[in-house]
Structure formats: structure tokens, C-alpha cells
PDB file of C-alpha atoms in Angstrom:
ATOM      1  CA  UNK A1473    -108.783  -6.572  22.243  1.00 72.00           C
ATOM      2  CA  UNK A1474    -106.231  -4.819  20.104  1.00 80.00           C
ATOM      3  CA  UNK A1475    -107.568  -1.837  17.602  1.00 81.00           C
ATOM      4  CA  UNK A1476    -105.678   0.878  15.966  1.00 86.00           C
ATOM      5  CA  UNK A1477    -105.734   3.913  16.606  1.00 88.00           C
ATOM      6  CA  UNK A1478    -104.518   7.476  16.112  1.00 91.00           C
ATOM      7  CA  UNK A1479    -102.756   9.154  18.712  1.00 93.00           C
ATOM      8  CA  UNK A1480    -104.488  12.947  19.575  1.00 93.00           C
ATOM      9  CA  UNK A1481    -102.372  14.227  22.192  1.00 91.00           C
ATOM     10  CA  UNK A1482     -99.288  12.796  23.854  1.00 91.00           C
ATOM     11  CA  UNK A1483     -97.473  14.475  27.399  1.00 88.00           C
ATOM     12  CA  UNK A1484     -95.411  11.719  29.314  1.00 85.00           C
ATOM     13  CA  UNK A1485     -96.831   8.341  30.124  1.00 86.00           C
ATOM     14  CA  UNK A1486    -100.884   9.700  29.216  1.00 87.00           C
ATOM     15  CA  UNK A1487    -102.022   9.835  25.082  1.00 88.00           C
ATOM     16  CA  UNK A1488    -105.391  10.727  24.285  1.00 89.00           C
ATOM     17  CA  UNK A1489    -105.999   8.319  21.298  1.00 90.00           C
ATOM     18  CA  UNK A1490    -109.132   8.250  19.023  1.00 88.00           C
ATOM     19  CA  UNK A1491    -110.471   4.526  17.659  1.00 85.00           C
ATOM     20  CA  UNK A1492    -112.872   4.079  15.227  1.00 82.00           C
ATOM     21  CA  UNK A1493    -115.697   2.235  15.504  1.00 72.00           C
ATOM     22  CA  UNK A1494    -115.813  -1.258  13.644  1.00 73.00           C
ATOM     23  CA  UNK A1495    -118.904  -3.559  13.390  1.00 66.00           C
ATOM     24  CA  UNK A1496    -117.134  -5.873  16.322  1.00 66.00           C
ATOM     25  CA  UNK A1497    -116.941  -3.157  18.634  1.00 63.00           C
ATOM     26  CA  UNK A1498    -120.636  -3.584  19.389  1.00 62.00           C
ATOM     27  CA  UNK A1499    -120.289  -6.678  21.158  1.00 62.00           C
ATOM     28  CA  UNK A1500    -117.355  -5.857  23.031  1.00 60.00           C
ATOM     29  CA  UNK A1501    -118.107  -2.383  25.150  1.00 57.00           C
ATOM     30  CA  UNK A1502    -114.860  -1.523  26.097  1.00 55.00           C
ATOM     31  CA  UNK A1503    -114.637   2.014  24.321  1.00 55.00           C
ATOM     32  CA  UNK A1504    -117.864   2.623  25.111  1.00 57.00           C
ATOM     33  CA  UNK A1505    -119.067   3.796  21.820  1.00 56.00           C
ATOM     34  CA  UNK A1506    -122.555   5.289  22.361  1.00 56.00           C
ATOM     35  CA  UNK A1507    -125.362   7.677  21.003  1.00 58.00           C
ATOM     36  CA  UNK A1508    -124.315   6.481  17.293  1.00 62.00           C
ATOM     37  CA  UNK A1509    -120.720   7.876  17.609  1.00 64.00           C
ATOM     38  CA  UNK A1510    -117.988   6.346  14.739  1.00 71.00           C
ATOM     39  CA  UNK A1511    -115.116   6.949  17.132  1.00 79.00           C
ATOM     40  CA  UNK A1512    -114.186   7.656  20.513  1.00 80.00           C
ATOM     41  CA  UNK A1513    -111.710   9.352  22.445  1.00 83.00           C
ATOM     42  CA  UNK A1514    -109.730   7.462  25.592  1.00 82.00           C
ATOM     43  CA  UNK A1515    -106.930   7.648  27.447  1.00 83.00           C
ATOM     44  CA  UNK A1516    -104.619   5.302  27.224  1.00 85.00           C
ATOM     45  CA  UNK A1517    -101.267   4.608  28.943  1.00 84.00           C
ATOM     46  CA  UNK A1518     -97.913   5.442  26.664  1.00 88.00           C
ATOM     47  CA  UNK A1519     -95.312   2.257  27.185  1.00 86.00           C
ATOM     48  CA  UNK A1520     -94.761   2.743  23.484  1.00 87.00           C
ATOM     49  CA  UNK A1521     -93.273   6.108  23.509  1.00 88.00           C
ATOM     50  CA  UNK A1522     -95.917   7.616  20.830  1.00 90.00           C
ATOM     51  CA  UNK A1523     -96.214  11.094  20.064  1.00 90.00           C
ATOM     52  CA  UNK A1524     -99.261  13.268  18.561  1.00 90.00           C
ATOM     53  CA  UNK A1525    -100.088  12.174  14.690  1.00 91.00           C
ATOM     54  CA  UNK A1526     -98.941   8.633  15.508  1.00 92.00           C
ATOM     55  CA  UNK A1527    -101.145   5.523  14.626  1.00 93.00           C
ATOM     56  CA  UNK A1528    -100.696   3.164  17.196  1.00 93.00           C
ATOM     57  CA  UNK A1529    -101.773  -0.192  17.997  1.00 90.00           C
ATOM     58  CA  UNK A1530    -103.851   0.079  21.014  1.00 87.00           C
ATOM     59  CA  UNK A1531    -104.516  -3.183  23.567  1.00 83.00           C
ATOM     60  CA  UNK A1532    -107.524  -3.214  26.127  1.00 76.00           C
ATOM     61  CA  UNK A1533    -106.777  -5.316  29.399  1.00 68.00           C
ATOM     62  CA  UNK A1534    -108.731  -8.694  29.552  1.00 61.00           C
ATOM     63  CA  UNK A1535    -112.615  -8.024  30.566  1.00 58.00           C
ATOM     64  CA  UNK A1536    -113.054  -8.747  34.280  1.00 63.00           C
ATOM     65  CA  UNK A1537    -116.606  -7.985  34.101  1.00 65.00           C
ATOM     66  CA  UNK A1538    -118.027 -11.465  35.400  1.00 71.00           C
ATOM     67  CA  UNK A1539    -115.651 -11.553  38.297  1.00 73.00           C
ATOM     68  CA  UNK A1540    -116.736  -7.819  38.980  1.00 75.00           C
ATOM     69  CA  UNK A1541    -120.189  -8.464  39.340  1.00 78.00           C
ATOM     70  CA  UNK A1542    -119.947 -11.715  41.461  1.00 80.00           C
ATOM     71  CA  UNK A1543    -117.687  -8.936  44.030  1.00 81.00           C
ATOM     72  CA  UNK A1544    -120.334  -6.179  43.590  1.00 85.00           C
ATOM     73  CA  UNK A1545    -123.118  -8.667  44.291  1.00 87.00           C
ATOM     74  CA  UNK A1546    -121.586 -10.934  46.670  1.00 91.00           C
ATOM     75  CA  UNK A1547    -119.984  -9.240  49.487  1.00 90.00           C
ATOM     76  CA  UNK A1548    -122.445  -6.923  50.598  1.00 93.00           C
ATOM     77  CA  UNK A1549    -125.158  -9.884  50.848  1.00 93.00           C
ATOM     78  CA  UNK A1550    -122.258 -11.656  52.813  1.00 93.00           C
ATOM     79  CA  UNK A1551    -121.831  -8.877  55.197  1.00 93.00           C
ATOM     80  CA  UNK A1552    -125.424  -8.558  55.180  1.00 94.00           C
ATOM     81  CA  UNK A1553    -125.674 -12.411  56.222  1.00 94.00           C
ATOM     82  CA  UNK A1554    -123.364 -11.718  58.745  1.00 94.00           C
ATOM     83  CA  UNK A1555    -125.123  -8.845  60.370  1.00 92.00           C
ATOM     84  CA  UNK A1556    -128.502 -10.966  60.606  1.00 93.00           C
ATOM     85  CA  UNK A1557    -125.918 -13.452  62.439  1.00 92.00           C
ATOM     86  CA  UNK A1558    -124.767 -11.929  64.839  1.00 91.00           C
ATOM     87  CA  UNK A1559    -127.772  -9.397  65.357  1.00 90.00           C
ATOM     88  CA  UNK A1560    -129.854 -12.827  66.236  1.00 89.00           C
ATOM     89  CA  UNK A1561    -126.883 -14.079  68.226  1.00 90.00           C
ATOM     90  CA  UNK A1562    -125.995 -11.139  70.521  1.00 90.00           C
ATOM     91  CA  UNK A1563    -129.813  -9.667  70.657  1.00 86.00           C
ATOM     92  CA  UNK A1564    -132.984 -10.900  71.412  1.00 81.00           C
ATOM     93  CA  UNK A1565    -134.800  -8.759  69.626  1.00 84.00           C
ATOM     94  CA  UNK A1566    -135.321  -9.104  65.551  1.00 89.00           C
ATOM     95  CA  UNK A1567    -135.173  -5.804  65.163  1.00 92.00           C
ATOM     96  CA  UNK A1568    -131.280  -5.543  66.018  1.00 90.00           C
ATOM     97  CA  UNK A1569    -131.105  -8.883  63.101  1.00 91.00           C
ATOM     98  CA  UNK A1570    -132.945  -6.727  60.754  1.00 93.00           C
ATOM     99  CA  UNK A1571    -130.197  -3.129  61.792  1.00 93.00           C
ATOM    100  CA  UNK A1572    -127.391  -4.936  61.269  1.00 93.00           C
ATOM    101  CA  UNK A1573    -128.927  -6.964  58.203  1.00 94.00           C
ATOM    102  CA  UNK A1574    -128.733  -3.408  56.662  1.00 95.00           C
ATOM    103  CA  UNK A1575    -126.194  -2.079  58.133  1.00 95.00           C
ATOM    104  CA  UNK A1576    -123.888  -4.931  56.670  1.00 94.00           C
ATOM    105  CA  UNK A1577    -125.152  -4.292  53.389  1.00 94.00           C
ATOM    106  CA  UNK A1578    -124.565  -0.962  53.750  1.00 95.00           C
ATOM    107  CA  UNK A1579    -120.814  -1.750  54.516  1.00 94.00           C
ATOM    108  CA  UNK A1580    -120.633  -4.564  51.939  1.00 92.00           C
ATOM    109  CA  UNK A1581    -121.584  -1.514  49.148  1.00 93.00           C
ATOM    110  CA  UNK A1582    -119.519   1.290  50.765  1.00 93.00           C
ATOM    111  CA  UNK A1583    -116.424  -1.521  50.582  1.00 90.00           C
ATOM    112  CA  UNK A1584    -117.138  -2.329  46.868  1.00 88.00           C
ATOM    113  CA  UNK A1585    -117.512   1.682  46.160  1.00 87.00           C
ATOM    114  CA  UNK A1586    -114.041   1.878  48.230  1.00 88.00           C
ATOM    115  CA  UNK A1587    -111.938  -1.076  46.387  1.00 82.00           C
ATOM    116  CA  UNK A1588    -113.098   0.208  43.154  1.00 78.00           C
ATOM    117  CA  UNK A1589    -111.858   3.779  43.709  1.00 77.00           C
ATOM    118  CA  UNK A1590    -108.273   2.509  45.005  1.00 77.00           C
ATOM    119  CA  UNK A1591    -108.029   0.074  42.077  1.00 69.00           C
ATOM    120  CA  UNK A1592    -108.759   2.333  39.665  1.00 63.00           C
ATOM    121  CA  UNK A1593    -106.201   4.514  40.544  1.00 61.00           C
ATOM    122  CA  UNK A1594    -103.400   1.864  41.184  1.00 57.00           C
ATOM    123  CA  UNK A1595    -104.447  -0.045  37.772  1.00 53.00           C
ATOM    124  CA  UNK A1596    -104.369   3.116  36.106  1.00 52.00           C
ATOM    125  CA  UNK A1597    -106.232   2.828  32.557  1.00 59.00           C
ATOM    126  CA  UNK A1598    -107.680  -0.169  30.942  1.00 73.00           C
ATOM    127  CA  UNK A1599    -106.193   0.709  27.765  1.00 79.00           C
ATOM    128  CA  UNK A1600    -102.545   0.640  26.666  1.00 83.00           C
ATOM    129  CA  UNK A1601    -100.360   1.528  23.907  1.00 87.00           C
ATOM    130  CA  UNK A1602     -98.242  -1.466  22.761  1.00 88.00           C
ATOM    131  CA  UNK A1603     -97.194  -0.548  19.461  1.00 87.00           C
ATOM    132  CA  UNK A1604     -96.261   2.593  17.351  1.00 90.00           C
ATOM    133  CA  UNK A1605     -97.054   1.727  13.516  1.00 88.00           C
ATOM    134  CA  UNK A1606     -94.450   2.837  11.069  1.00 73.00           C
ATOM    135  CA  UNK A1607     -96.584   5.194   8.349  1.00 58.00           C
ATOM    136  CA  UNK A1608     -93.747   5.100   5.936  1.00 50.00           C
ATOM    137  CA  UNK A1609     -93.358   1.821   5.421  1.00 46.00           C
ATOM    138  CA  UNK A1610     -97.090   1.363   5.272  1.00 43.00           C
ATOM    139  CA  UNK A1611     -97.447   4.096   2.602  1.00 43.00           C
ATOM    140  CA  UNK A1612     -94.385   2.652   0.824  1.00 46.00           C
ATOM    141  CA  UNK A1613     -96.160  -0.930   0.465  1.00 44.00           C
ATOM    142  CA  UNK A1614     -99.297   0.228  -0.686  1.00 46.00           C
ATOM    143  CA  UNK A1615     -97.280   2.218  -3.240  1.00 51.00           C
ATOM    144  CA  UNK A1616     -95.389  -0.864  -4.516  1.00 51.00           C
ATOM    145  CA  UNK A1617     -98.696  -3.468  -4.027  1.00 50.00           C
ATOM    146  CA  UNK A1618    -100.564  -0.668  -6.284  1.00 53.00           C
ATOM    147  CA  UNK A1619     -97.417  -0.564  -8.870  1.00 55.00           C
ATOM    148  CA  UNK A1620     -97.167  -4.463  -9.031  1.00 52.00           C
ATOM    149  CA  UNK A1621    -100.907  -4.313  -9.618  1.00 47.00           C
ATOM    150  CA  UNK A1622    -101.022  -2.449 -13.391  1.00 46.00           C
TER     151      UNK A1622
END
């Protein structure tokens, strides 16, 4: 997805950026627009080198949500499968099955809760700035396009 946007607040490699809403954005849910708002406010990582007052072209990374759920689902059930394993292997007993049954589950969450804090913090933000838009050579077209016009 790639939006423009204006550029709020700029220190370093971090700019606080503002999109406005458009009647796509309410299939894709990256920005999160919600309780009726016409624009939000992210953060967004500055490889373009723009600076407060800027209108920028913004660029989300690719949605991962369908691989994200299969991880969130899948490996605690797996852990959990393995727990009922060896619980029924090592122990007599169902009740040990059943313990570790939960207990992998238990680990398979805590693991998903883990891997998303570290990649969060190693991916940095879903949202980049790519491109700084020049405004003068915007306004200057829309000068001459309106001249030609009359």
C-alpha cells in the first residue's frame, strides 16, 4: 500500500506522519482508522530524509496477516500435541497427558507472545517513508494546467 501523507514531526530516522482516510482504506486495516476518524497518526521510519511540513509518499510493508495467524494458531496446538505425547508415553496416568497437554499450549502461546515482541522491535515499523513530494513543482503545475485551461 502506498498513501500520501503529511509529515507532523521529524527527529532522525522516526516521523510522525498523518494519512487521510480514503474510501479504500476500509478494506485494507493497516492504519487502523477507527471510531469514524478521517485521518490517523503513525510512525513511520524516515529513509527519505523528510522533515516537518513535508508531504511524503508513505509505503506499508506487505500484509503477513494469513501467515501470522497460521503461527499464532499452529504452534501452541503443536506443542500441545506434543505434551499429550509424551505425557502418554513417559506416564501412565492421563492425568500427566492432560498437564502437559496444557502446559504445551501454554508454552506454544508464551513463544508466539515472545517472537512477536523480538520481531517487532528488530522489524521496527510497518510503515516507511519512500518518497519526499516536491510542493513546488506540484503547485507550479496546477498553476500552468489552470492557465492552459481559460
Amino acid at each position: 500500500m502506498k498513501e500520501t501523507a503529511l509529515v507532523l514531526k521529524a527527529a532522525g530516522r522516526i516521523a510522525v506522519v498523518q494519512i487521510e482516510k480514503r474510501p479504500e482504506c476500509s478494506a485494507c486495516k493497516v492504519c487502523a482508522f477507527s471510531g469514524g476518524k478521517s485521518r490517523v497518526k503513525v510512525k513511520a521510519l524516515n529513509t527519505a530524509g523528510a522533515k516537518a511540513g513535508d508531504r511524503v509518499i508513505v509505503e506499508a510493508e506487505k500484509d503477513n496477516r494469513a501467515l501470522a495467524s497460521f503461527l499464532v494458531y499452529v504452534v501452541p496446538v503443536l506443542l500441545a500435541v506434543v505434551g499429550v505425547v509424551v505425557g502418554a508415553q513417559c506416564f501412565e496416568q492421563e492425568l500427566y497427558a492432560a498437564l502437559l497437554c496444557l502446559a504445551g499450549l501454554a508454552v506454544g502461546f508464551m513463544a508466539v507472545w515472545i517472537a512477536d515482541k523480538l520481531l517487532s522491535k528488530r522489524r521496527g515499523f510497518g510503515i516507511e517513508v519512500v518518497e519526499v513530494l516536491d510542493i513546488q513543482k506540484t503547485h507550479q503545475k496546477e498553476e500552468t494546467d489552470n492557465g492552459q485551461g481559460d
